[in-house]
Tab-separated table of C-alpha atoms in Angstrom:
chain	number	residue	atom	x	y	z
A	287	MET	CA	-4.306	-91.018	113.382
A	288	SER	CA	-2.069	-92.263	116.195
A	289	GLY	CA	-3.450	-93.961	119.316
A	290	THR	CA	-2.526	-90.903	121.383
A	291	THR	CA	-4.182	-88.534	118.927
A	292	ARG	CA	-7.329	-90.672	118.825
A	293	ARG	CA	-7.572	-90.707	122.603
A	294	ALA	CA	-7.150	-86.934	122.722
A	295	PHE	CA	-9.838	-86.559	120.073
A	296	LEU	CA	-12.212	-88.858	121.942
A	297	ALA	CA	-11.631	-87.002	125.184
A	298	ALA	CA	-12.250	-83.662	123.490
A	299	THR	CA	-15.522	-84.890	122.032
A	300	GLY	CA	-16.626	-86.505	125.270
A	301	VAL	CA	-16.471	-90.100	123.998
A	302	GLY	CA	-14.202	-92.392	125.984
A	303	ALA	CA	-13.291	-96.036	125.482
A	304	SER	CA	-16.297	-97.125	127.528
A	305	GLY	CA	-18.530	-95.012	125.293
A	306	LEU	CA	-17.200	-96.734	122.210
A	307	ALA	CA	-17.569	-100.148	123.810
A	308	GLY	CA	-21.205	-99.347	124.420
A	309	CYS	CA	-21.647	-98.735	120.681
A	310	LEU	CA	-20.583	-102.233	119.651
A	311	GLY	CA	-24.118	-103.064	118.596
A	312	GLY	CA	-24.058	-100.504	115.761
A	313	THR	CA	-21.935	-99.989	112.692
A	314	ASN	CA	-19.773	-97.120	111.632
A	315	GLY	CA	-22.157	-95.076	109.498
A	316	GLY	CA	-24.567	-96.168	106.811
A	317	GLY	CA	-28.046	-97.352	107.640
A	318	ALA	CA	-27.072	-100.302	109.833
A	319	THR	CA	-28.748	-100.490	113.184
A	320	GLY	CA	-28.318	-102.402	116.422
A	321	ASP	CA	-31.157	-104.347	117.956
A	322	GLY	CA	-30.390	-103.418	121.545
A	323	ASP	CA	-28.628	-106.606	122.648
A	324	GLY	CA	-25.336	-105.979	120.876
A	325	THR	CA	-26.178	-107.746	117.642
A	326	ALA	CA	-26.593	-106.051	114.305
A	327	SER	CA	-29.604	-106.081	112.066
A	328	PRO	CA	-28.670	-106.899	108.451
A	329	THR	CA	-30.194	-103.693	107.059
A	330	GLY	CA	-27.746	-101.241	105.573
A	331	THR	CA	-24.005	-101.542	105.120
A	332	THR	CA	-20.954	-99.386	105.621
A	333	THR	CA	-20.405	-99.402	101.864
A	334	GLY	CA	-24.109	-98.908	101.193
A	335	THR	CA	-24.016	-101.616	98.505
A	336	PRO	CA	-24.399	-105.369	99.134
A	337	ILE	CA	-21.458	-107.404	97.830
A	338	PRO	CA	-22.674	-110.080	95.392
A	339	GLY	CA	-22.042	-113.746	95.994
A	340	GLU	CA	-21.138	-115.739	99.087
A	341	SER	CA	-17.656	-115.706	100.579
A	342	SER	CA	-15.906	-118.541	102.366
A	343	LEU	CA	-13.587	-118.764	105.371
A	344	LEU	CA	-11.180	-121.624	106.019
A	345	LEU	CA	-9.737	-121.935	109.535
A	346	ASN	CA	-6.214	-123.099	110.176
A	347	TRP	CA	-7.417	-125.961	112.365
A	348	LYS	CA	-10.448	-127.230	114.256
A	349	PRO	CA	-12.597	-124.453	115.750
A	350	SER	CA	-11.484	-123.330	119.197
A	351	GLY	CA	-11.341	-120.287	121.424
A	352	LEU	CA	-8.719	-118.892	119.041
A	353	HIS	CA	-11.439	-118.491	116.410
A	354	VAL	CA	-14.004	-116.627	118.505
A	355	PRO	CA	-13.987	-113.398	116.413
A	356	TYR	CA	-15.243	-115.109	113.229
A	357	PHE	CA	-18.070	-117.027	114.882
A	358	THR	CA	-19.053	-113.937	116.870
A	359	ALA	CA	-19.126	-111.754	113.762
A	360	LYS	CA	-21.106	-114.312	111.778
A	361	ALA	CA	-23.659	-115.010	114.541
A	362	ASN	CA	-24.213	-111.307	115.236
A	363	GLY	CA	-24.613	-110.383	111.574
A	364	PHE	CA	-21.546	-108.147	111.510
A	365	TYR	CA	-20.388	-109.407	108.097
A	366	GLU	CA	-23.860	-108.922	106.635
A	367	ALA	CA	-23.970	-105.419	108.127
A	368	GLU	CA	-20.910	-104.668	105.997
A	369	GLY	CA	-22.569	-106.111	102.896
A	370	LEU	CA	-20.704	-109.435	102.908
A	371	THR	CA	-22.433	-112.804	102.967
A	372	LEU	CA	-20.130	-115.271	104.709
A	373	GLY	CA	-21.052	-118.903	104.174
A	374	GLU	CA	-19.764	-121.873	106.131
A	375	ILE	CA	-16.725	-121.418	108.358
A	376	ARG	CA	-14.742	-124.486	107.418
A	377	THR	CA	-12.482	-126.561	109.655
A	378	GLY	CA	-8.871	-126.422	108.525
A	379	GLU	CA	-6.052	-128.915	108.217
A	380	GLY	CA	-3.157	-126.787	109.394
A	381	SER	CA	-1.701	-123.400	108.484
A	382	THR	CA	0.205	-124.803	105.513
A	383	PHE	CA	-2.995	-126.174	103.996
A	384	SER	CA	-4.961	-122.968	104.558
A	385	ALA	CA	-2.181	-120.814	103.078
A	386	LYS	CA	-2.094	-123.077	100.015
A	387	GLN	CA	-5.857	-122.954	99.592
A	388	ALA	CA	-5.786	-119.151	99.769
A	389	GLY	CA	-2.940	-119.035	97.281
A	390	LEU	CA	-4.801	-121.344	94.903
A	391	GLY	CA	-7.933	-119.231	95.169
A	392	ASN	CA	-9.953	-122.214	96.431
A	393	VAL	CA	-11.186	-120.193	99.394
A	394	ASP	CA	-11.776	-116.455	99.678
A	395	PHE	CA	-10.317	-116.036	103.176
A	396	ALA	CA	-8.091	-118.226	105.311
A	397	VAL	CA	-6.700	-118.171	108.819
A	398	THR	CA	-3.037	-119.114	108.607
A	399	SER	CA	0.355	-118.043	109.961
A	400	SER	CA	3.091	-115.709	108.807
A	401	ASP	CA	5.625	-118.509	108.403
A	402	GLN	CA	3.317	-120.444	106.090
A	403	VAL	CA	2.412	-117.382	104.038
A	404	LEU	CA	6.156	-116.980	103.462
A	405	ASN	CA	6.712	-120.696	102.911
A	406	VAL	CA	3.919	-121.085	100.354
A	407	ASN	CA	4.975	-117.912	98.527
A	408	SER	CA	8.466	-119.376	98.231
A	409	ARG	CA	6.963	-122.389	96.428
A	410	GLY	CA	5.132	-120.708	93.576
A	411	LEU	CA	1.764	-119.709	95.046
A	412	SER	CA	0.815	-116.219	96.195
A	413	PRO	CA	-1.297	-116.076	99.364
A	414	LEU	CA	-1.410	-112.486	100.587
A	415	SER	CA	-1.759	-111.526	104.245
A	416	VAL	CA	-4.376	-108.773	104.489
A	417	GLY	CA	-4.633	-108.547	108.280
A	418	VAL	CA	-2.820	-109.668	111.418
A	419	VAL	CA	-5.080	-111.179	114.081
A	420	MET	CA	-2.342	-111.996	116.598
A	421	GLN	CA	0.190	-109.206	116.802
A	422	LYS	CA	2.355	-111.489	118.908
A	423	SER	CA	3.241	-115.111	118.249
A	424	PRO	CA	1.280	-117.601	120.388
A	425	VAL	CA	4.517	-119.504	121.103
A	426	VAL	CA	5.435	-119.694	124.778
A	427	VAL	CA	8.002	-121.503	126.874
A	428	PHE	CA	6.256	-122.859	129.940
A	429	SER	CA	6.524	-125.203	132.876
A	430	THR	CA	4.635	-126.218	135.984
A	431	ARG	CA	5.736	-125.334	139.500
A	432	ASP	CA	5.881	-129.064	140.290
A	433	THR	CA	8.100	-129.951	137.340
A	434	PHE	CA	10.334	-126.889	137.424
A	435	GLY	CA	10.698	-126.863	141.177
A	436	GLY	CA	9.534	-123.277	141.465
A	437	GLU	CA	8.330	-120.335	139.420
A	438	LEU	CA	9.641	-119.775	135.891
A	439	THR	CA	10.072	-116.021	135.443
A	440	SER	CA	13.114	-115.628	133.177
A	441	VAL	CA	14.697	-117.333	130.193
A	442	ASP	CA	17.987	-117.372	132.118
A	443	GLN	CA	16.497	-119.972	134.455
A	444	LEU	CA	16.433	-122.470	131.595
A	445	SER	CA	20.238	-122.756	131.579
A	446	GLY	CA	21.155	-126.337	132.402
A	447	LYS	CA	17.607	-127.549	131.767
A	448	THR	CA	15.965	-129.789	129.184
A	449	VAL	CA	13.392	-128.066	126.982
A	450	GLY	CA	11.103	-130.092	124.770
A	451	THR	CA	9.202	-128.850	121.722
A	452	GLY	CA	7.329	-130.148	118.746
A	453	PRO	CA	8.516	-129.465	115.187
A	454	GLY	CA	8.335	-126.392	113.000
A	455	MET	CA	7.983	-122.768	114.003
A	456	VAL	CA	7.553	-123.547	117.695
A	457	ARG	CA	10.986	-125.123	117.789
A	458	MET	CA	12.571	-122.336	115.723
A	459	LEU	CA	11.174	-119.559	117.905
A	460	THR	CA	12.014	-121.372	121.133
A	461	SER	CA	15.594	-121.759	119.927
A	462	LEU	CA	15.720	-118.066	118.931
A	463	LEU	CA	14.503	-117.068	122.398
A	464	LEU	CA	17.233	-119.144	124.045
A	465	GLU	CA	19.877	-117.754	121.694
A	466	GLN	CA	18.774	-114.186	122.360
A	467	ALA	CA	19.101	-114.809	126.108
A	468	GLY	CA	22.570	-116.309	125.617
A	469	VAL	CA	21.693	-119.702	127.118
A	470	ARG	CA	21.096	-121.841	124.030
A	471	GLY	CA	24.420	-123.640	124.434
A	472	ASN	CA	23.507	-124.652	127.984
A	473	VAL	CA	20.045	-125.995	127.163
A	474	GLU	CA	19.305	-129.481	125.896
A	475	MET	CA	16.508	-129.214	123.350
A	476	VAL	CA	14.614	-132.415	122.595
A	477	ASP	CA	11.882	-133.244	120.110
A	478	THR	CA	8.691	-134.161	121.960
A	479	GLY	CA	6.572	-134.471	118.837
A	480	TYR	CA	2.925	-133.854	119.617
A	481	ASP	CA	3.157	-135.158	123.194
A	482	THR	CA	4.851	-132.114	124.712
A	483	VAL	CA	2.372	-131.367	127.486
A	484	GLN	CA	2.233	-134.909	128.816
A	485	GLN	CA	6.032	-135.228	128.767
A	486	LEU	CA	6.215	-132.009	130.773
A	487	LEU	CA	3.633	-133.159	133.310
A	488	SER	CA	5.403	-136.510	133.718
A	489	GLY	CA	8.724	-134.776	134.384
A	490	GLU	CA	10.520	-136.089	131.297
A	491	ILE	CA	11.429	-132.507	130.379
A	492	ASP	CA	11.967	-129.446	132.585
A	493	ALA	CA	10.132	-126.953	130.374
A	494	ALA	CA	8.238	-126.962	127.119
A	495	GLY	CA	8.017	-124.859	124.011
A	496	GLY	CA	4.479	-124.733	122.681
A	497	VAL	CA	1.579	-122.346	122.151
A	498	PHE	CA	-0.347	-120.719	124.966
A	499	GLY	CA	-3.193	-123.162	124.399
A	500	ASP	CA	-0.838	-125.944	125.515
A	501	ALA	CA	-0.197	-124.080	128.759
A	502	ILE	CA	-3.955	-123.745	129.266
A	503	SER	CA	-4.319	-127.501	128.736
A	504	ALA	CA	-1.806	-128.099	131.527
A	505	GLU	CA	-3.656	-125.657	133.783
A	506	ALA	CA	-6.898	-127.523	133.105
A	507	GLN	CA	-5.315	-130.618	134.631
A	508	GLY	CA	-4.834	-128.804	137.928
A	509	TYR	CA	-1.257	-127.561	137.589
A	510	THR	CA	0.125	-124.108	138.302
A	511	VAL	CA	1.766	-123.029	135.057
A	512	ASP	CA	4.224	-120.209	134.337
A	513	SER	CA	4.789	-119.032	130.765
A	514	LEU	CA	7.268	-116.833	128.920
A	515	ALA	CA	5.806	-115.390	125.707
A	516	VAL	CA	8.332	-115.549	122.877
A	517	GLY	CA	6.670	-112.546	121.236
A	518	ASP	CA	7.620	-110.337	124.178
A	519	SER	CA	11.240	-110.620	123.052
A	520	ILE	CA	11.128	-111.576	119.372
A	521	ALA	CA	9.071	-109.696	116.784
A	522	SER	CA	6.783	-112.369	115.380
A	523	TYR	CA	3.124	-112.705	114.401
A	524	GLY	CA	0.590	-115.390	115.185
A	525	HIS	CA	-2.591	-115.868	113.157
A	526	VAL	CA	-2.934	-113.806	110.002
A	527	LEU	CA	-5.767	-113.569	107.482
A	528	ALA	CA	-4.821	-114.442	103.928
A	529	THR	CA	-6.448	-114.431	100.533
A	530	ASN	CA	-5.357	-114.795	96.937
A	531	GLY	CA	-3.654	-111.552	95.949
A	532	GLU	CA	-5.229	-111.368	92.505
A	533	TRP	CA	-8.689	-112.141	93.916
A	534	ALA	CA	-8.240	-109.401	96.530
A	535	GLY	CA	-7.438	-106.877	93.812
A	536	ASP	CA	-10.610	-107.800	91.957
A	537	ASN	CA	-12.769	-107.950	95.120
A	538	ALA	CA	-11.390	-105.148	97.246
A	539	GLU	CA	-14.745	-104.255	98.830
A	540	ALA	CA	-15.296	-107.852	99.926
A	541	VAL	CA	-11.871	-107.943	101.583
A	542	ARG	CA	-12.453	-104.653	103.362
A	543	ALA	CA	-15.884	-105.801	104.516
A	544	PHE	CA	-14.513	-109.085	105.847
A	545	LEU	CA	-11.816	-107.276	107.820
A	546	ARG	CA	-14.288	-104.752	109.204
A	547	GLY	CA	-16.670	-107.484	110.300
A	548	THR	CA	-13.900	-109.529	111.895
A	549	ALA	CA	-12.486	-106.541	113.785
A	550	ARG	CA	-15.944	-105.710	115.092
A	551	GLY	CA	-16.442	-109.345	116.106
A	552	ALA	CA	-13.155	-109.286	117.993
A	553	ALA	CA	-14.093	-106.072	119.796
A	554	TRP	CA	-17.554	-107.418	120.713
A	555	ALA	CA	-16.030	-110.652	122.009
A	556	HIS	CA	-13.350	-108.798	123.974
A	557	GLU	CA	-16.070	-106.999	125.930
A	558	ARG	CA	-18.236	-110.120	126.303
A	559	PRO	CA	-15.947	-113.184	126.488
A	560	GLY	CA	-18.562	-115.437	128.049
A	561	ALA	CA	-21.288	-114.614	125.547
A	562	ALA	CA	-18.806	-114.854	122.660
A	563	THR	CA	-17.659	-118.295	123.804
A	564	ASP	CA	-21.282	-119.388	123.956
A	565	LEU	CA	-21.682	-118.381	120.298
A	566	LEU	CA	-18.598	-120.443	119.427
A	567	VAL	CA	-19.999	-123.469	121.255
A	568	GLU	CA	-23.455	-123.059	119.702
A	569	ALA	CA	-21.847	-123.291	116.276
A	570	ASN	CA	-19.560	-126.173	117.295
A	571	GLY	CA	-21.364	-128.466	119.712
A	572	VAL	CA	-18.315	-130.705	120.154
A	573	LEU	CA	-16.729	-127.896	122.210
A	574	LYS	CA	-19.427	-127.997	124.890
A	575	GLU	CA	-17.379	-130.148	127.270
A	576	SER	CA	-14.311	-127.914	126.922
A	577	ARG	CA	-16.226	-124.628	127.004
A	578	ASP	CA	-14.303	-123.170	129.955
A	579	GLN	CA	-10.959	-123.965	128.331
A	580	GLN	CA	-12.130	-122.328	125.124
A	581	GLN	CA	-13.075	-119.158	126.986
A	582	ARG	CA	-9.677	-119.076	128.705
A	583	LYS	CA	-7.994	-119.432	125.308
A	584	TRP	CA	-9.994	-116.544	123.915
A	585	GLU	CA	-9.417	-114.306	126.941
A	586	ARG	CA	-5.686	-114.944	126.888
A	587	MET	CA	-5.514	-114.308	123.157
A	588	ALA	CA	-7.626	-111.152	123.377
A	589	ASN	CA	-5.791	-109.645	126.323
A	590	GLY	CA	-2.234	-110.705	125.588
A	591	PHE	CA	-1.761	-111.268	121.874
A	592	MET	CA	-4.041	-109.043	119.763
A	593	THR	CA	-2.874	-105.547	120.616
A	594	GLY	CA	0.435	-103.710	120.660
A	595	ASP	CA	2.185	-100.621	119.363
A	596	ALA	CA	1.129	-101.131	115.740
A	597	VAL	CA	-2.546	-101.502	116.722
A	598	ALA	CA	-2.409	-98.459	119.001
A	599	GLU	CA	-0.719	-96.381	116.312
A	600	HIS	CA	-2.523	-97.582	113.194
A	601	GLY	CA	-5.356	-99.940	114.076
A	602	TRP	CA	-6.455	-103.559	114.273
A	603	GLY	CA	-4.816	-105.965	111.826
A	604	TRP	CA	-1.831	-103.749	110.999
A	605	SER	CA	1.382	-105.291	109.632
A	606	THR	CA	4.910	-103.939	109.903
A	607	ASN	CA	7.924	-105.351	108.104
A	608	GLU	CA	10.072	-106.433	111.078
A	609	PRO	CA	8.076	-109.519	112.208
A	610	TRP	CA	7.907	-110.754	108.615
A	611	ARG	CA	11.658	-110.297	108.203
A	612	VAL	CA	12.424	-112.097	111.472
A	613	ILE	CA	10.326	-115.125	110.521
A	614	HIS	CA	11.697	-115.127	106.968
A	615	ASP	CA	15.258	-115.161	108.265
A	616	ALA	CA	14.467	-117.958	110.732
A	617	LEU	CA	12.972	-120.069	107.952
A	618	ALA	CA	15.855	-119.329	105.599
A	619	SER	CA	18.409	-120.246	108.286
A	620	ALA	CA	16.626	-123.556	108.796
A	621	ASP	CA	16.544	-124.155	105.019
A	622	ALA	CA	12.747	-124.348	105.301
A	623	LEU	CA	11.877	-122.204	102.286
A	624	GLY	CA	11.379	-123.545	98.787
A	625	GLY	CA	13.056	-120.593	97.097
A	626	GLU	CA	13.543	-116.859	97.254
A	627	VAL	CA	10.765	-114.705	98.673
A	628	ASP	CA	10.758	-111.030	99.609
A	629	PRO	CA	9.147	-110.807	103.080
A	630	SER	CA	7.799	-107.344	102.306
A	631	SER	CA	5.845	-108.657	99.304
A	632	VAL	CA	3.554	-111.130	101.101
A	633	TRP	CA	1.493	-108.697	103.181
A	634	THR	CA	-0.443	-105.484	102.771
A	635	ASN	CA	-2.379	-102.987	104.888
A	636	GLU	CA	-4.259	-101.737	101.829
A	637	TYR	CA	-7.598	-103.276	102.765
A	638	LEU	CA	-7.727	-102.128	106.393
A	639	ASP	CA	-10.238	-99.283	106.767
A	640	THR	CA	-8.627	-97.295	109.546
A	641	ASP	CA	-11.486	-94.762	109.497
A	642	TYR	CA	-13.763	-97.549	110.736
A	643	ARG	CA	-13.736	-97.350	114.517
A	644	PHE	CA	-13.359	-101.072	115.211
A	645	VAL	CA	-10.226	-101.038	113.028
A	646	GLY	CA	-8.617	-97.624	113.481
A	647	SER	CA	-9.675	-97.154	117.112
A	648	TYR	CA	-9.564	-100.803	118.206
A	649	THR	CA	-7.302	-100.084	121.192
A	650	ASP	CA	-9.702	-97.415	122.442
A	651	VAL	CA	-12.755	-99.632	121.934
A	652	VAL	CA	-11.420	-102.551	123.935
């Protein structure tokens, strides 16, 4: 059902987006109930049958505001309401590592990135993307008003400037953005390693290529920051959820339950960013001092990177081929793949239950 059709249906039945948002404490059918404060009681599941065993989730990096949906869903019992027992949410060691672990079957679910799903598939393992969390890449080109000498509003303004980035996909996408705007030849790109923000703030570079969390870090130091989202111009995904393809085939209900619970967690957190950030911090006490930054990260991710045409048309987590092809071609051009890989073979929408309102009607809920 398209986003337009869903909205017409909701209007005809007298249930608007605010009505759905008010139902976040319950589940879609079954015997699950809400307890009145937005959390779910563990009784009953959408499938009606508890899924045996305990599943695992590996993050792509240390927990942060970018991981709010998983901690929200776990704390509120949303996975259990779907019949899935999710054990420890493990700190990751980068998207490459998490994609490998998913491909090896060492973890049931992993947060990773589209480029690393492609990369690892090109090297003999088979992680499968089963849901897209960020419909738009988190890569941004940004600067401060002090460093840039004014407001950065257009890629054209970078002509004649020095742009610094770290390695990998950030650099590739920044270069693609400059090429698309026709200014790549007039921009000096330098490698700033993992010190990009500080080099920007010290004036060593005019603008930086990074992720939106880097821009938030600069803002936290008192600077006025302007950002250009690469994903506004170049079809590209951010975080994706991966698992071992063979394991998914044998445990389809567990995959569907995990995606349902995560989508519901994202919707709950979108409506309650402060409370959701508190749940993140409760589970990860080291984030207490940076709590406000973590909430800003989540709010920016939720409002600017998790929705789009595919979500409005099909639902939360939906993949289309174009972003996978774009990233594949960028990796191939940079000779960053280990071998041949068909970009259409590394993802699926098979496990997304679009009849479940927090998946199929995600845009209307939030």
